[in-house]
C-alpha positions as a printed NumPy array, in Angstrom:
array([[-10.979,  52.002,  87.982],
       [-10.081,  48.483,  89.451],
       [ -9.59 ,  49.818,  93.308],
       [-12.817,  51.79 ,  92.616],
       [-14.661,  48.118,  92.066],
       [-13.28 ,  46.669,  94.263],
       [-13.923,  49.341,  97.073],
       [-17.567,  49.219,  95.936],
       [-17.285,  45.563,  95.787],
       [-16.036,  45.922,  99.883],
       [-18.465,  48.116, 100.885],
       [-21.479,  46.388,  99.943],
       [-20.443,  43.232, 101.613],
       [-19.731,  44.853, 104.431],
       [-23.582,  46.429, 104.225],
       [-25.102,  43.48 , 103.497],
       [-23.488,  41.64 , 106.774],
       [-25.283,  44.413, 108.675],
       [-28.093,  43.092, 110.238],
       [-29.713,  46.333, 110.495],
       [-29.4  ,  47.099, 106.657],
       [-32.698,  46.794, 104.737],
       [-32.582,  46.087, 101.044],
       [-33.611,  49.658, 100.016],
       [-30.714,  51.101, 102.345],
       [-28.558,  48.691, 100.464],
       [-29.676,  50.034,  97.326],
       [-29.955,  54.036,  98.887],
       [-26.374,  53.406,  98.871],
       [-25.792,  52.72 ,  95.774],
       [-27.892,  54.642,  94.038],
       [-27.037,  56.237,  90.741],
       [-26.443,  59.808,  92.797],
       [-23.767,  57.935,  95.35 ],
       [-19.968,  58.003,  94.142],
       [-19.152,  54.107,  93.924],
       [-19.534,  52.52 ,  90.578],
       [-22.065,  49.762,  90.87 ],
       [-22.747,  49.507,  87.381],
       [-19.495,  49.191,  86.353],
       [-18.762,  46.475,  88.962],
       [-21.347,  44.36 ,  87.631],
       [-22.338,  44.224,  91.064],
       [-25.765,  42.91 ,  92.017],
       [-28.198,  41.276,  94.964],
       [-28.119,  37.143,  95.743],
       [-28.296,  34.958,  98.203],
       [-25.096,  33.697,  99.04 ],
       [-23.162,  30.591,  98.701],
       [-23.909,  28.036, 101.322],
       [-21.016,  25.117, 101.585],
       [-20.52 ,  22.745, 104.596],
       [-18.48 ,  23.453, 107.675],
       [-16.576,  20.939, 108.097],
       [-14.795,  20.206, 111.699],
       [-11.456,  19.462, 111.915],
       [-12.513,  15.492, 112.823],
       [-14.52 ,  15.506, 109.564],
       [-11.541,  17.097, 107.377],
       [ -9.033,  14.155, 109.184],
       [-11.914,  11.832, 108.134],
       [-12.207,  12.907, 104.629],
       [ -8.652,  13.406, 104.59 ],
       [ -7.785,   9.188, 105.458],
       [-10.361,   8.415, 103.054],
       [ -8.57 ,   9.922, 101.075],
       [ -5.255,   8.393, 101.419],
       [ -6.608,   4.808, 101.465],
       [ -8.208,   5.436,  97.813],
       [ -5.727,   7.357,  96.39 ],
       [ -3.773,   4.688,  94.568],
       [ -6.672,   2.4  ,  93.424],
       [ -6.816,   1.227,  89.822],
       [ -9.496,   2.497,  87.342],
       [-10.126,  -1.306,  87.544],
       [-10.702,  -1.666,  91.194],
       [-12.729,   1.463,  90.788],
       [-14.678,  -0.532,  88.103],
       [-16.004,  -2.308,  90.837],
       [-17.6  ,  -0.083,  92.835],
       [-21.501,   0.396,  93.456],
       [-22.153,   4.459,  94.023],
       [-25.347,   5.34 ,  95.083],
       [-27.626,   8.285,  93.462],
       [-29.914,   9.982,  95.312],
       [-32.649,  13.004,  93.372],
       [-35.4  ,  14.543,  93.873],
       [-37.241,  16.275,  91.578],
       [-40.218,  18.976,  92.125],
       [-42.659,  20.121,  89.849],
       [-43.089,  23.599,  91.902],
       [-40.569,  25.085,  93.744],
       [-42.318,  25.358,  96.873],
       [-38.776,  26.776,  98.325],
       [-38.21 ,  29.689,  96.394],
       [-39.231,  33.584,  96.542],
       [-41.014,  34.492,  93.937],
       [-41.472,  38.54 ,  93.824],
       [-44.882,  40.494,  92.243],
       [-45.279,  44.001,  91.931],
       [-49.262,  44.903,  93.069],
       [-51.494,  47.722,  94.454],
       [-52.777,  48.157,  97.8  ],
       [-55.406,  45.096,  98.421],
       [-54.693,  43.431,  95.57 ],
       [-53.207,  40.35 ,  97.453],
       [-55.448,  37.76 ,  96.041],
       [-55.848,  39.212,  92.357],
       [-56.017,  35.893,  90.625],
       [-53.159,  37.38 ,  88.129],
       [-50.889,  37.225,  90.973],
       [-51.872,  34.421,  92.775],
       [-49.218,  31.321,  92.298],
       [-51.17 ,  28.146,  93.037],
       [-48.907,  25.31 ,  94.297],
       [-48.666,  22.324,  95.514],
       [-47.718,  21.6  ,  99.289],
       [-43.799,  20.612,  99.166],
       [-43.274,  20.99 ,  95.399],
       [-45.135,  17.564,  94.22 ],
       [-42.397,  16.127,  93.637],
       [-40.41 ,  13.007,  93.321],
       [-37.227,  11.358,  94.859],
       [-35.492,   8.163,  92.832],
       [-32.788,   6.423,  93.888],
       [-30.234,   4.204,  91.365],
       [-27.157,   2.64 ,  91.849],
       [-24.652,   2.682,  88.911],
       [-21.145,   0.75 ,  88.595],
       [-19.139,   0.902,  85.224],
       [-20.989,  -1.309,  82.466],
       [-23.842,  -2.008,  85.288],
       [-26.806,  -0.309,  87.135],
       [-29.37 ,  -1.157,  89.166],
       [-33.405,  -0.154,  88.215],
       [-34.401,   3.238,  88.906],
       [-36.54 ,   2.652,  92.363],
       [-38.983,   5.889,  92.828],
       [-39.466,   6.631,  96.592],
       [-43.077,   7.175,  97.42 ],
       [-42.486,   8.254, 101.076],
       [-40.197,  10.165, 103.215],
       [-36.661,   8.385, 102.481],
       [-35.925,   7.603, 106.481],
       [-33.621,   5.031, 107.558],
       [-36.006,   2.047, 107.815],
       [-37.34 ,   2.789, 104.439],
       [-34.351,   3.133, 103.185],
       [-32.552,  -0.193, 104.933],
       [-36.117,  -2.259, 103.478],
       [-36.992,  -0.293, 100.151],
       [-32.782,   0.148,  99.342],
       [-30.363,  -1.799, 100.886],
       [-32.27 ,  -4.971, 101.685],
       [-34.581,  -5.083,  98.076],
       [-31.999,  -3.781,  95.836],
       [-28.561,  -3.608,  96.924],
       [-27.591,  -6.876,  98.61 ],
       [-28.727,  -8.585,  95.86 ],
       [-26.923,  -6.421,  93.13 ],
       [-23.692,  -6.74 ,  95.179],
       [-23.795, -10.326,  95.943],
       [-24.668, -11.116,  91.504],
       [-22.134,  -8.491,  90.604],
       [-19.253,  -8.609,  93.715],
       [-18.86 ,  -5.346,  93.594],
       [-18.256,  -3.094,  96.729],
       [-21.113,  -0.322,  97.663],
       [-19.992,   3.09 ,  98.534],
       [-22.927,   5.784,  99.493],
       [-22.791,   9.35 , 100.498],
       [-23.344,  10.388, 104.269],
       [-26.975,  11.602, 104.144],
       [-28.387,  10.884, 107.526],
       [-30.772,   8.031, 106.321],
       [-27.615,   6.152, 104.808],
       [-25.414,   6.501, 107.679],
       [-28.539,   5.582, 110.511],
       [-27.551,   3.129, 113.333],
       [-30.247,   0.14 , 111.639],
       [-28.448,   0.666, 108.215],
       [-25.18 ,   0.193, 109.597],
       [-26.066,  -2.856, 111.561],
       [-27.926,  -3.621, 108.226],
       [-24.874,  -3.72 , 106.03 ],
       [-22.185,  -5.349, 108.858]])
């Protein structure tokens, strides 16, 4: 029964690469009348995972980053700012959302979703240390790196490091990494 999953498992990622497969070919396929056991697979339709590529330069990067961190104390850890970055929407403006309806019943008001243009939503940023954090700061613009070198480093940051001596560590996002951020923070 296990090879018969599995074959079924094979053969609809193999359809699904196609570029020429349509969703009800997909399904034509394996339909309750075709031989491969679906249903017993507990096989069914998603998008699927996206994870970064990474280059080799970016793995070796990583990879010393790595090394030089490995054998830090939990209390030199202790003193280390990490930045958080979210955003929150009230709609998801980037999702599919599927209705069934008749022939010219596009705008039926039961089927119309009403939204708002790129979710209404929020972004906050926060930077938290053990036993300290800085105020939640709520972005009300595009988070770009001027905004966030004025708004971020310049209002928050430099002054929690300098009170606390602690050392800042952010992600990569491009904003944070931006040639005026970097000159910022030298």
């Amino acid at each position: 029964m296990e090879l018969k999953i599995e074959r079924a498992y094979q053969a609809l990622v193999s359809r699904s690469n196609d570029p020429t497969a349509t969703p009800r070919s997909i399904i034509a396929d394996f339909s309750p009348d075709s031989q491969e056991p679906t249903e017993e697979a507990h096989l069914q339709s998603g998008q699927p995972h996206q994870s970064l590529d990474f280059t080799a330069a970016r793995r070796r990067t990583r990879l010393d980053w790595d090394n030089v961190h490995v054998h830090w104390t939990l209390a030199r850890w202790r003193t280390v700012l990490f930045s958080v970055e979210s955003g929150f929407q009230l709609y998801h403006a980037d999702c599919r959302v599927c209705v069934w309806r008749r022939v010219g019943e596009r705008y039926a008001e039961a089927i119309v979703l009403r939204r708002v243009a790129h979710g209404g939503g929020s972004v906050m940023w926060a930077g938290i240390c053990h036993g300290e954090c800085t105020h939640l700061h709520f972005i009300n613009a595009n988070l770009n790196a001027q905004c966030y070198r004025d708004e971020i480093l310049r209002a928050i940051v430099v002054p929690f490091v300098e009170l606390h001596h602690v050392t800042f560590q952010q992600d990569h996002a491009r904003p944070h990494i931006a040639r005026i951020c970097r000159n910022f923070l030298e």
